[in-house]
Amino acid sequence: MVIPTNFPQRASELRDLINKYNYLYYIIDNPEVPDSEYDRLFHELKQIETDHPELLTADSPTQRVGGKALDKFNQITHAIPMLSLDNVFDTEQLLAFDQRVRDWLNTSESQVYAAEPKLDGLAISLRYEQGVLTQAATRGDGATGEDVTANVRTIPTVPLKLTGNDIPEVVEIRGEIFMPKAGFDTLNQQQIADDKKPFVNPRNAAAGSLRQLDSKITASRPLEIYCYGLGEIQGMNKPDSHSEAMMLISQWGCRISPELKRLTGIDECMEPITHLGARRESLPYDIAGVLCKFDSIQLQQRLGFVSRTPRWAIAHKFPAQEEITIVEDIEIQVGRTGALTPVARLKPVFVGGVTVSNATLHNQDEIERKDVRVGDTVIVRRAGDVIPEVVQVVLSKRPDNTVLFSMPTHCPVCQSEVERIEGEAKARCSGGLYCAAQQKEAIKHFASRKAMDVDGLGDKLVEQLVDEELIADVSDLFQLTLEQLSALERMGEKSAVNLINALQTAKQTTFSRFLFALGIREVGEATARALASHLLTLDVLQQADEETLIEIEDVGPVVAHHIVTFFHQAHNREVIDRLLVAGVNWPEEQKVSSDSMISGKTIVLTGTLEQMSRSEAKDKLLGLGAKVAGSVSKKTDFVVAGRDAGSKLSKAEKLGVSVVDEATMLGWFSL
Ligand code: IVH
C-alpha cells in the first residue's frame, strides 16, 4: 500500500506534539493546552496508526496504554552492573564513612557531595538509542534484570523520546519507579472493593505493578519515576560530576528529584537529612533515607567498589516503618461510644522510631481479611503519628494449632451484650454509661485538651477515680473534694489542690468546647463549632429537631440523629443540668461575622506564638469565620509563622503562599 506522504509527516508531528505536552504536564507540571486538545491530537495519531500500522514507532505516545500481554519477561544483561549501597543509621556512622573515604584518598579536605532522597521503589534502567526509549530493565540480581519495556512505556513520567539537542547515540538513564502514597491508597481501596488482596505498602504495589505480563494492568496503576544517574553512554563524554549528569538528564526531559542538593563537607549533608526526616510524612511518596554521593565522577572512579557497593556513596537510612514481630495476644478495647476494637498485644519491636507493643486490628472484618491469630508472626507498620497497624501475617511462620479469633458476645468490661448493627463495621457494647470502660473514655474525652481542658487530669487518674467509684460520669468531677483526692494512692496534697483549681478554671469554657466535650457520637470539634455558631444557645440546640440540624453546614442526617437521640436521653439531660449547676459556663456565642477580612480564608498556624497558645489562636480565627488547616497547600491563603517555624514555612515560601507574623494576626483579632 502506498502511504500518502503527509501521513508519516503528520504522525511524526503528532508524536512530537503529544510528547511535548506530556512533558509539560507530567514532568514540569505546567500544562500548556487543555485536556480536550491533547485528547484530540491523541485520537488523530491513534487513527493514523490504526490505518497504517507500519507508521507505529517505539516512541509513539499511543503505546503508553499498554499492549499485548507477554507470556514471560526476557532477561537482559546490564552493560554496567546495577549496584546496591551501604547503609548508616546515625550521624556517628555517617561521619565515620566520610572519614574512612578521606583516609583512603589521603586528604583532610572537605569533599563535595550530592544528596538526594532514597526513594522507596524499585530501580530501573532506561536505554535510549538516538533519543528513543528502546529498553527498560529491572535491576534483578544487579548483573541481569528483566525486560519490562512494555510496562515502563505506560508510565507517564518516563519520556518515550528525549528532548533537546545534545543527545548521545546511546544513553542509559537510571532511576527509581515508585507509587505515590495517594495513588497507593486509592489502588488499595479498589483492591478491597474488588475482593482482591490489598498491597502491603507502596513499594510492593509498585513492584507488583511493574511485573505484570499484561501491560494494560501496569497502565492502570499510578506509577512515577525520579531519575538518579547515568549508566552506559556512547557518543558523548561522561559528565564531570553527578550534579552535571543530573542537569543533563533533566534537560533531556526526565524527572529528577527537586530535593537534589550539592553540598560541601559531610556536615552540610546533615541539613537535608534532618530536613527530609522531618518532612518524611508530608512528602507525597515514601522515602527510606537520604543518599550522599561523591559529586565528582573522577573521584567516584578512583574510589571504585568494595564487592558490590561503591565506596563513594552511602545511604543514611531513616528508622524502618515496618518490622516483624509476634502477636502474643488479641485483646478487646472498649471505646467511648462502646465500640469494641480488637488490639494485638505484640512482642515489643522498634519501628518508625519508637518501641511498639500494641497495634490496632480495627474490627472483625479486618481480622478475618488479614487472618491474624495469636502466635502469628506479623508485619507491623508505624508511619509518623498514626496508630501502629498489623499489615500482614507471615504465613510461612505460623505455628501449628493457632485458634481463629472471634469477637466476644459480651462486653469484656461490663458483661453487657455486644451488638453489631447491619452495615456497621464495629461491634458495640450495649451497656452505655453503665459500662466502666465507656465511663472512663467519656471522662477522659471530657477532660482532654481540646474539650474542657482540665489540666492535670490524665488518663491514669481518670481510671483510678472510676475504679475507686469516686466518679461515674463527667458531672461527678466537679463534686470531688480535696479530702477524697488527697486520700488517693500516688496523689500528693499539692497535686490534689492543683486539680481542684484546674477543675475550677475549666468551668469557664466556650459553648463549642462544651458540646465537643459531651462526646456526642460523630460530633467532632468542627461540628461542635458549627452547631455553636449557628444555634448560639444550649436551649435552642436541645430543642432542635433533625430537620433543623441538617440545615447546618457539616451536619448530615446521621449526626443529626445522634444529636437528637443524645438530648432525648433523660440521663444525658441530668448530667448536663448537674454540670450547669456546678458552675460550668461560657460567654454568649456571637454570630460568625462573614465580613471579617479573613472570613472564609484558609490559614495555617506554625511555629511558637508568643502572645497566646496555638489552640487559642485557632479558636479566635475560627470565630472570625476562617478555616484553620494543618498543612500548607496551594489552597492556603495565609501562613501565620511564629518563632522557629520550620517545614510549613518553607513550603509556604516555595508555593508562594502569603506568610504573616503573629503581630499581623493579632491585628486581625482587634479589627
Ligand atoms: S543511586 C550504586 N539514587 O537504592 C547504586 N539509588 O541501595 C547507586 N535508590 O538500587 C544508586 N533512590 O533502587 C540512587 N536517589 C537515588 C535512589 C536510589 C533510591 C535505590 C536504588 C538502588 C538502591 C541502592
XYZ file of C-alpha atoms and ligand atoms in Angstrom:
695
model
C 0.000 0.000 0.000
C 1.176 3.469 -0.790
C 1.102 5.768 2.182
C 0.265 9.354 1.326
C 3.371 11.333 2.095
C 1.584 13.589 4.543
C 0.718 10.704 6.884
C 4.250 9.856 8.002
C 4.925 13.536 8.431
C 1.714 14.192 10.325
C 2.266 11.145 12.556
C 5.717 12.394 13.417
C 4.392 15.902 14.141
C 1.693 14.468 16.362
C 4.155 12.289 18.260
C 6.378 15.273 18.919
C 3.493 17.470 19.983
C 1.946 14.901 22.295
C 5.325 14.023 23.812
C 5.912 17.713 24.404
C 2.522 18.221 26.080
C 3.192 15.124 28.146
C 6.459 16.649 29.303
C 4.790 19.935 30.203
C 2.032 18.165 32.084
C 3.866 15.385 33.887
C 7.462 16.492 34.225
C 7.311 20.212 34.796
C 3.729 20.385 35.999
C 2.884 23.261 33.692
C 0.276 22.192 31.118
C 0.048 24.365 28.033
C -3.092 23.019 26.379
C -6.421 21.832 27.741
C -7.041 18.102 28.057
C -9.509 18.239 25.171
C -6.821 19.397 22.750
C -4.472 16.670 23.977
C -7.212 14.068 23.521
C -7.969 15.300 20.017
C -4.340 15.003 18.913
C -4.046 11.641 20.597
C -7.050 10.275 18.723
C -5.801 11.617 15.450
C -2.486 9.819 15.933
C -4.216 6.647 17.043
C -6.355 6.729 13.891
C -3.340 7.134 11.617
C -1.568 4.241 13.333
C -4.633 2.008 13.093
C -4.988 2.754 9.393
C -1.242 2.497 8.756
C 0.303 0.145 11.311
C 3.677 0.467 9.590
C 3.845 4.056 10.880
C 3.750 2.952 14.517
C 7.055 3.719 16.284
C 8.585 2.835 19.638
C 8.300 6.408 20.858
C 4.648 6.764 19.970
C 2.665 8.020 22.969
C -0.182 5.715 21.971
C 1.985 2.890 23.291
C 1.522 4.142 26.835
C -1.852 2.493 27.220
C -0.346 -0.986 27.212
C -0.304 -3.628 24.532
C -0.471 -7.393 24.076
C 0.227 -9.461 27.184
C 3.553 -11.345 27.330
C 3.982 -14.913 28.485
C 7.286 -14.179 30.221
C 9.883 -11.455 30.665
C 13.155 -11.747 28.759
C 16.431 -11.472 30.626
C 18.673 -8.504 29.962
C 22.348 -8.243 30.862
C 23.240 -4.810 32.183
C 26.125 -3.184 30.308
C 27.248 -1.752 33.633
C 26.082 -3.648 36.741
C 23.389 -2.058 38.900
C 24.769 -1.955 42.394
C 23.483 -1.568 45.881
C 24.559 0.821 48.627
C 25.923 0.650 52.123
C 23.695 1.984 54.899
C 24.280 4.015 58.025
C 21.686 4.795 60.668
C 23.089 7.740 62.605
C 25.375 10.754 62.412
C 28.294 8.991 64.003
C 28.305 6.284 61.363
C 27.903 8.887 58.627
C 30.920 10.848 59.874
C 32.887 7.606 60.082
C 32.050 6.916 56.438
C 33.329 10.332 55.398
C 36.484 9.900 57.468
C 37.128 6.445 56.053
C 36.864 7.673 52.482
C 39.046 10.708 53.113
C 41.655 8.466 54.736
C 41.504 6.276 51.674
C 42.008 9.334 49.444
C 44.609 10.588 51.862
C 43.030 14.027 52.234
C 41.751 16.096 55.100
C 39.794 18.422 52.825
C 36.006 18.587 52.867
C 34.511 16.671 49.986
C 31.756 17.809 47.661
C 28.659 15.672 47.988
C 25.362 15.410 46.183
C 22.483 14.490 48.480
C 19.038 13.310 47.456
C 16.214 11.222 48.913
C 16.485 7.458 48.767
C 13.145 6.687 47.233
C 11.323 3.588 48.316
C 10.539 1.989 44.994
C 12.473 -0.154 42.579
C 15.455 0.554 40.396
C 15.047 0.737 36.633
C 17.435 1.175 33.742
C 16.090 3.077 30.725
C 18.006 2.688 27.468
C 17.619 5.427 24.870
C 19.008 4.957 21.348
C 19.074 8.132 19.244
C 16.904 9.584 21.968
C 14.162 6.973 21.710
C 13.325 4.649 24.607
C 14.211 1.176 23.372
C 14.536 -0.833 26.525
C 13.680 -0.747 30.206
C 15.118 -3.315 32.587
C 14.721 -4.062 36.269
C 17.787 -4.376 38.442
C 17.342 -8.109 39.004
C 20.464 -9.510 40.643
C 22.451 -6.457 39.556
C 24.085 -8.230 36.618
C 20.934 -9.298 34.769
C 17.438 -7.951 35.048
C 14.107 -8.382 33.329
C 12.905 -6.647 30.201
C 9.868 -4.642 31.310
C 9.896 -2.194 28.388
C 6.205 -2.566 27.501
C 5.237 -1.822 31.097
C 7.585 1.097 31.586
C 6.271 2.729 28.397
C 2.925 3.129 30.142
C 4.398 5.329 32.897
C 3.590 8.937 32.014
C 6.673 10.465 33.678
C 9.034 8.258 31.636
C 9.807 10.082 28.365
C 9.440 7.897 25.305
C 11.732 10.284 23.496
C 14.378 12.562 24.964
C 14.216 16.277 24.284
C 16.944 18.809 23.460
C 19.884 18.779 21.078
C 22.830 17.166 22.821
C 21.524 13.654 22.983
C 24.082 10.830 22.938
C 23.733 7.971 20.447
C 23.081 5.610 23.313
C 22.405 6.531 26.877
C 21.189 4.530 29.803
C 19.354 6.561 32.435
C 18.743 5.015 35.808
C 16.052 5.875 38.264
C 13.531 4.687 40.786
C 9.975 3.747 39.925
C 7.569 4.272 42.782
C 3.916 4.644 43.639
C 2.891 7.858 45.412
C 1.061 7.411 48.718
C -2.226 8.851 47.447
C -2.297 6.552 44.417
C -1.459 3.611 46.651
C -4.396 4.359 48.957
C -6.825 4.620 46.056
C -5.491 1.430 44.494
C -5.868 -0.465 47.765
C -9.421 0.757 48.302
C -10.186 -0.536 44.829
C -8.478 -3.875 45.518
C -10.609 -4.333 48.660
C -13.800 -3.297 46.836
C -12.972 -5.885 44.137
C -12.349 -8.555 46.783
C -8.692 -8.644 45.880
C -5.789 -8.649 48.278
C -4.574 -5.135 49.086
C -0.858 -4.383 48.759
C 1.234 -4.190 51.908
C 2.957 -0.908 51.050
C 3.578 1.432 48.105
C 6.851 -0.286 47.250
C 5.258 -3.713 46.928
C 2.454 -2.183 44.932
C 4.979 -0.558 42.580
C 6.920 -3.805 42.196
C 3.737 -5.816 41.650
C 2.504 -3.318 39.088
C 5.753 -3.305 37.137
C 5.991 -7.079 36.996
C 2.698 -7.574 35.166
C 2.821 -9.590 31.971
C -0.164 -7.586 30.773
C 0.994 -4.009 30.313
C -2.621 -2.789 30.333
C -2.671 -3.546 34.061
C 0.530 -1.560 34.573
C -1.012 1.293 32.608
C -3.876 1.441 35.108
C -1.525 1.787 38.096
C -0.315 5.190 39.348
C 3.439 4.719 38.843
C 6.001 7.522 38.614
C 9.743 7.885 38.218
C 12.584 10.021 39.512
C 15.859 9.535 37.665
C 19.080 9.474 39.666
C 22.016 8.653 37.451
C 23.607 7.518 34.212
C 24.673 4.029 33.165
C 26.214 3.288 29.800
C 26.796 6.245 27.494
C 28.009 6.225 23.864
C 28.763 9.130 21.565
C 29.268 11.644 24.344
C 31.812 12.131 27.100
C 30.773 11.295 30.594
C 29.934 14.447 32.544
C 32.429 15.537 35.217
C 30.087 15.361 38.149
C 26.897 13.770 39.386
C 25.187 17.159 39.558
C 26.111 17.832 35.926
C 24.772 14.424 34.941
C 21.534 15.276 36.708
C 21.300 18.588 34.834
C 21.716 16.769 31.535
C 19.134 14.149 32.484
C 16.722 16.905 33.378
C 17.403 18.767 30.121
C 16.615 15.583 28.231
C 13.130 15.719 29.717
C 13.480 13.193 32.520
C 12.254 13.901 36.000
C 14.835 14.359 38.734
C 14.197 14.876 42.424
C 13.502 18.512 43.307
C 15.283 17.771 46.600
C 18.706 17.181 44.990
C 21.429 19.297 46.647
C 25.142 19.855 46.061
C 26.935 20.292 49.379
C 30.442 20.821 50.666
C 31.556 18.618 53.526
C 29.684 15.861 55.312
C 28.417 18.323 57.940
C 26.361 20.097 55.307
C 24.795 16.758 54.374
C 23.185 16.703 57.802
C 20.856 19.503 56.742
C 18.888 17.579 54.086
C 18.964 14.504 56.324
C 17.294 16.379 59.186
C 15.032 18.346 56.899
C 13.806 15.403 54.828
C 13.458 13.328 58.000
C 11.136 15.969 59.436
C 9.136 16.136 56.212
C 9.006 12.415 55.630
C 5.326 12.112 56.473
C 4.214 15.067 54.405
C 6.097 14.058 51.242
C 3.750 12.559 48.664
C 5.907 9.400 48.376
C 7.756 7.059 50.745
C 11.455 7.602 51.270
C 13.820 5.254 53.046
C 16.511 7.830 53.836
C 18.950 10.209 52.176
C 21.774 9.267 49.820
C 25.065 11.122 49.940
C 27.177 10.595 46.833
C 30.577 11.986 45.942
C 29.801 14.555 43.288
C 32.999 14.225 41.264
C 32.852 11.395 38.735
C 36.647 11.293 38.647
C 36.715 10.642 42.387
C 33.923 8.103 42.058
C 36.076 6.240 39.542
C 39.138 6.464 41.735
C 37.246 5.174 44.742
C 35.628 2.294 42.905
C 33.840 -0.555 44.663
C 34.169 -2.969 47.522
C 32.469 -6.189 46.445
C 29.165 -4.876 45.062
C 28.823 -1.499 46.765
C 30.517 1.708 45.707
C 32.928 3.384 48.133
C 31.709 6.807 47.001
C 28.142 6.743 48.254
C 26.257 5.985 51.425
C 22.597 5.752 52.367
C 21.631 7.419 55.649
C 18.541 5.388 56.409
C 15.584 6.617 58.445
C 14.036 4.288 61.019
C 12.184 1.491 59.250
C 8.424 1.961 59.227
C 7.766 -1.749 59.026
C 9.076 -4.521 61.221
C 8.348 -8.124 62.011
C 7.153 -9.265 65.414
C 4.868 -11.758 67.153
C 1.242 -11.389 68.246
C 1.227 -12.502 71.883
C -2.438 -11.879 72.477
C -5.518 -10.220 70.993
C -7.497 -8.117 73.437
C -10.620 -6.030 73.142
C -10.614 -2.327 73.908
C -13.925 -0.644 74.668
C -14.105 2.925 73.384
C -16.027 5.976 74.490
C -19.060 5.115 72.409
C -18.874 1.424 73.256
C -17.123 0.419 70.043
C -15.091 -2.738 70.542
C -11.672 -2.610 68.932
C -9.502 -5.702 68.823
C -5.900 -4.827 69.648
C -2.900 -7.038 69.037
C -0.530 -7.202 72.004
C 2.865 -7.538 70.390
C 6.293 -8.635 71.405
C 7.803 -5.115 71.676
C 9.521 -4.045 68.480
C 11.336 -0.864 67.412
C 9.511 0.529 64.389
C 9.004 4.009 62.938
C 11.354 5.407 65.587
C 9.559 4.112 68.710
C 9.006 0.853 70.565
C 5.604 -0.535 69.723
C 3.808 -3.156 71.787
C 0.190 -2.720 70.617
C -1.301 -2.457 67.173
C -4.887 -1.944 66.162
C -6.702 -4.675 64.287
C -9.655 -2.334 63.637
C -12.612 -4.746 63.616
C -13.778 -8.277 62.976
C -13.837 -7.900 59.181
C -10.243 -6.698 59.168
C -9.102 -9.579 61.358
C -10.811 -12.017 59.050
C -9.404 -10.383 55.950
C -5.882 -10.438 57.341
C -6.462 -13.691 59.221
C -4.440 -12.593 62.241
C -4.168 -15.137 65.067
C -2.453 -15.274 68.421
C 1.048 -16.675 67.901
C 1.349 -15.327 64.362
C 4.410 -13.533 63.088
C 3.211 -10.283 61.552
C 4.462 -7.205 59.726
C 3.731 -4.110 61.824
C 3.727 -0.651 60.317
C 4.022 2.673 62.092
C 4.367 5.746 59.911
C 4.539 9.136 61.624
C 1.992 9.634 64.326
C -0.514 7.147 63.016
C -1.604 4.256 65.218
C 0.573 1.197 64.609
C -1.123 -1.329 62.404
C -0.746 -5.006 61.558
C -0.392 -5.084 57.797
C 0.119 -8.736 57.078
C 0.673 -12.156 58.572
C 3.831 -14.022 57.605
C 2.012 -17.273 56.910
C 5.179 -19.305 56.461
C 5.931 -18.677 60.134
C 2.505 -19.624 61.508
C 2.797 -22.136 64.354
C 0.549 -25.219 64.477
C -2.752 -25.158 66.340
C -3.476 -21.437 66.156
C -7.056 -20.546 67.003
C -9.253 -18.247 64.943
C -10.162 -15.058 66.756
C -13.776 -14.138 67.183
C -15.462 -11.137 68.749
C -16.909 -11.788 72.207
C -20.688 -11.842 72.549
C -20.464 -9.943 75.837
C -18.516 -6.833 76.766
C -15.274 -7.860 78.495
C -15.644 -4.930 80.909
C -19.321 -4.823 81.931
C -20.637 -8.114 80.504
C -23.475 -6.357 78.668
C -24.420 -7.859 75.336
C -22.412 -6.917 72.280
C -24.394 -5.766 69.261
C -23.388 -5.200 65.686
C -25.656 -3.016 63.643
C -26.184 -4.007 59.993
C -23.794 -2.128 57.755
C -21.519 -1.017 60.597
C -18.005 -2.404 60.820
C -17.799 -2.049 64.581
C -19.378 -4.210 67.224
C -20.551 -2.252 70.276
C -21.103 -2.861 73.939
C -24.756 -2.142 74.690
C -24.007 -1.130 78.299
C -23.840 2.607 77.595
C -22.666 4.648 80.542
C -23.262 1.663 82.805
C -20.066 0.239 81.315
C -16.987 1.324 83.285
C -14.889 1.342 80.111
C -17.278 3.765 78.435
C -17.424 5.874 81.602
C -13.665 6.140 81.663
C -13.356 7.019 77.999
C -16.165 9.579 78.201
C -14.497 11.285 81.165
C -11.041 11.222 79.550
C -12.524 12.842 76.481
C -14.393 15.458 78.544
C -11.196 16.454 80.359
C -8.959 16.429 77.262
C -7.144 19.476 75.943
C -9.464 20.225 73.039
C -12.557 19.688 75.199
C -12.792 21.111 78.760
C -9.008 21.157 79.081
C -8.728 20.083 82.734
C -5.035 20.453 83.453
C -3.540 17.517 85.342
C -6.460 15.121 84.858
C -4.697 12.461 82.824
C -5.930 9.072 81.645
C -4.420 7.122 84.550
C -6.061 9.355 87.133
C -9.463 9.087 85.457
C -9.144 5.313 85.540
C -8.202 5.414 89.198
C -11.152 7.679 90.056
C -13.640 5.427 88.268
C -12.146 2.256 89.736
C -12.385 3.754 93.222
C -16.006 4.623 92.417
C -15.436 8.287 93.197
C -16.855 9.287 89.835
C -19.143 7.593 87.305
C -19.960 10.423 84.925
C -18.467 13.767 83.947
C -20.604 15.797 86.324
C -19.146 13.908 89.302
C -15.793 15.536 88.548
C -16.978 18.840 89.956
C -18.153 17.218 93.199
C -14.708 15.825 94.026
C -13.293 17.135 97.284
C -9.771 17.835 98.381
C -10.048 15.112 101.042
C -11.119 12.494 98.504
C -8.319 13.402 96.139
C -5.549 13.605 98.720
C -6.543 10.205 100.055
C -5.831 8.629 96.657
C -2.795 6.455 96.244
C 0.093 8.228 94.459
C -1.611 11.621 94.884
C 0.193 14.334 96.857
C -1.505 17.200 98.682
C -0.176 19.708 96.172
C -1.406 17.772 93.115
C -4.818 17.460 94.743
C -5.014 21.227 95.250
C -3.851 21.812 91.693
C -6.508 19.510 90.324
C -9.290 21.177 92.288
C -8.082 24.520 90.923
C -7.846 23.173 87.395
C -11.422 21.901 87.610
C -12.478 25.316 88.820
C -10.711 27.005 85.885
C -12.136 24.542 83.381
C -15.695 25.530 84.306
C -15.190 28.714 82.333
C -15.291 27.401 78.773
C -16.861 28.030 75.380
C -20.110 26.630 74.060
C -18.385 24.703 71.301
C -15.807 23.153 73.650
C -18.632 22.116 75.965
C -20.529 20.500 73.106
C -17.452 18.689 71.901
C -16.699 17.575 75.477
C -20.118 15.914 75.829
C -18.885 13.253 73.430
C -21.994 13.017 71.274
C -21.316 10.428 68.589
C -19.773 11.879 65.424
C -19.702 15.394 66.881
C -16.071 16.375 66.475
C -14.525 19.775 67.052
C -15.632 21.223 63.713
C -19.230 20.033 64.047
C -19.417 21.321 67.622
C -18.212 24.677 66.391
C -20.763 24.756 63.587
C -23.564 23.862 65.998
C -22.492 26.535 68.486
C -22.164 29.297 65.947
C -25.462 28.540 64.239
C -27.705 27.768 67.165
C -25.975 30.018 69.705
C -27.548 28.557 72.870
C -27.851 25.184 74.548
C -31.625 25.607 74.868
C -32.054 26.004 71.145
C -29.809 23.031 70.468
C -31.617 20.780 72.941
C -34.919 21.522 71.251
C -33.712 21.331 67.661
C -35.148 18.545 65.531
C -33.303 16.627 62.860
C -34.575 18.814 60.012
C -33.277 21.963 61.682
C -29.913 20.364 62.364
C -29.416 19.119 58.811
C -29.622 22.722 57.629
C -26.301 23.384 59.331
C -23.138 23.034 57.303
C -21.171 19.948 58.356
C -24.228 18.193 59.811
C -25.623 15.227 57.895
C -28.611 13.014 58.747
C -26.529 10.552 60.782
C -25.004 13.218 63.037
C -28.365 14.964 63.337
C -29.879 11.695 64.501
C -27.109 11.133 67.073
C -27.586 14.665 68.433
C -31.345 14.368 68.834
C -31.024 10.924 70.424
C -28.401 12.215 72.822
C -30.552 15.057 74.127
C -33.593 12.802 74.360
C -31.982 10.597 76.930
C -33.005 11.675 80.412
C -29.655 10.563 81.774
C -27.762 12.921 79.494
C -30.020 15.854 80.320
C -29.465 15.220 84.037
C -25.704 15.181 83.609
C -25.870 18.469 81.703
C -28.040 20.046 84.405
C -25.624 18.951 87.100
C -22.721 20.455 85.109
C -24.514 23.773 84.814
C -25.465 23.783 88.488
C -21.816 23.069 89.340
C -20.974 26.295 87.544
C -19.876 25.285 84.051
C -20.485 28.366 81.914
C -19.477 30.092 78.721
C -19.769 33.533 77.168
C -22.699 34.073 74.887
C -21.996 33.000 71.304
C -21.780 35.687 68.674
C -22.966 35.012 65.159
C -19.892 34.399 62.983
C -19.165 37.579 61.111
C -18.902 36.972 57.409
C -17.354 40.352 56.701
C -14.081 39.999 58.620
C -11.107 40.182 56.285
C -10.135 36.601 56.994
C -13.618 35.136 56.817
C -13.613 32.122 54.525
C -9.809 32.151 54.218
C -7.713 29.059 54.858
C -4.999 29.679 57.419
C -2.171 27.504 58.725
C -0.502 28.196 62.083
C 3.116 27.185 62.523
C 5.975 27.793 64.950
C 5.673 29.072 68.509
C 3.387 32.046 69.185
C 4.368 34.476 71.946
C 1.035 36.041 72.939
C -1.266 33.054 73.027
C -1.283 29.307 72.526
C -1.897 27.918 69.074
C -5.207 26.478 70.196
C -6.386 29.893 71.441
C -5.346 31.464 68.152
C -7.181 28.719 66.311
C -10.382 29.355 68.292
C -10.185 33.066 67.508
C -9.543 32.525 63.810
C -12.450 30.116 63.594
C -14.592 32.646 65.434
C -13.824 35.122 62.673
C -15.004 32.636 60.093
C -11.597 31.458 58.862
C -10.711 27.824 58.224
C -7.669 26.534 60.067
C -5.770 23.776 58.268
C -2.956 21.541 59.450
C -0.808 21.553 56.338
C 0.184 24.029 53.670
C -1.037 23.612 50.100
C -1.767 25.793 47.105
C -5.183 26.408 48.644
C -3.730 28.035 51.779
C -4.387 31.789 51.927
C -2.073 32.688 54.832
C 0.558 31.022 56.931
C 0.992 32.595 60.362
C 4.619 31.904 61.268
C 5.682 32.069 64.905
C 9.156 31.520 66.327
C 11.220 28.617 64.929
C 8.740 27.915 62.143
C 10.096 25.042 60.056
C 8.948 22.987 57.126
C 5.477 24.547 56.829
C 7.105 27.930 56.434
C 9.486 26.679 53.734
C 6.614 25.025 51.926
C 4.616 28.284 52.020
C 7.591 30.149 50.594
C 8.018 27.548 47.902
C 4.351 27.693 46.900
C 4.245 31.474 47.108
C 1.635 31.478 49.904
C 1.449 34.743 51.912
C 3.284 34.489 55.214
C 2.397 36.824 58.094
C 3.761 37.161 61.616
C 1.985 36.959 64.940
C 1.545 40.731 65.174
C -0.396 40.759 61.915
C -2.643 38.019 63.208
C -3.261 39.974 66.436
C -4.230 42.878 64.183
C -6.964 40.731 62.595
C -8.351 39.998 66.035
C -8.583 43.626 67.015
C -10.199 44.855 63.814
S 21.910 5.845 43.197
C 25.430 2.334 43.294
N 19.936 7.334 43.967
O 18.625 2.476 46.247
C 23.948 2.499 43.321
N 19.711 4.992 44.238
O 20.623 0.816 47.696
C 23.618 3.948 43.138
N 17.570 4.306 45.210
O 19.149 0.079 43.777
C 22.183 4.126 43.177
N 16.721 6.327 45.413
O 16.963 1.344 43.707
C 20.391 6.073 43.854
N 18.274 8.813 44.599
C 18.718 7.563 44.468
C 17.953 6.447 44.872
C 18.495 5.163 44.743
C 16.522 5.028 45.605
C 17.662 2.846 45.320
C 18.031 2.180 44.025
C 19.240 1.353 44.337
C 19.218 1.274 45.816
C 20.623 1.165 46.351
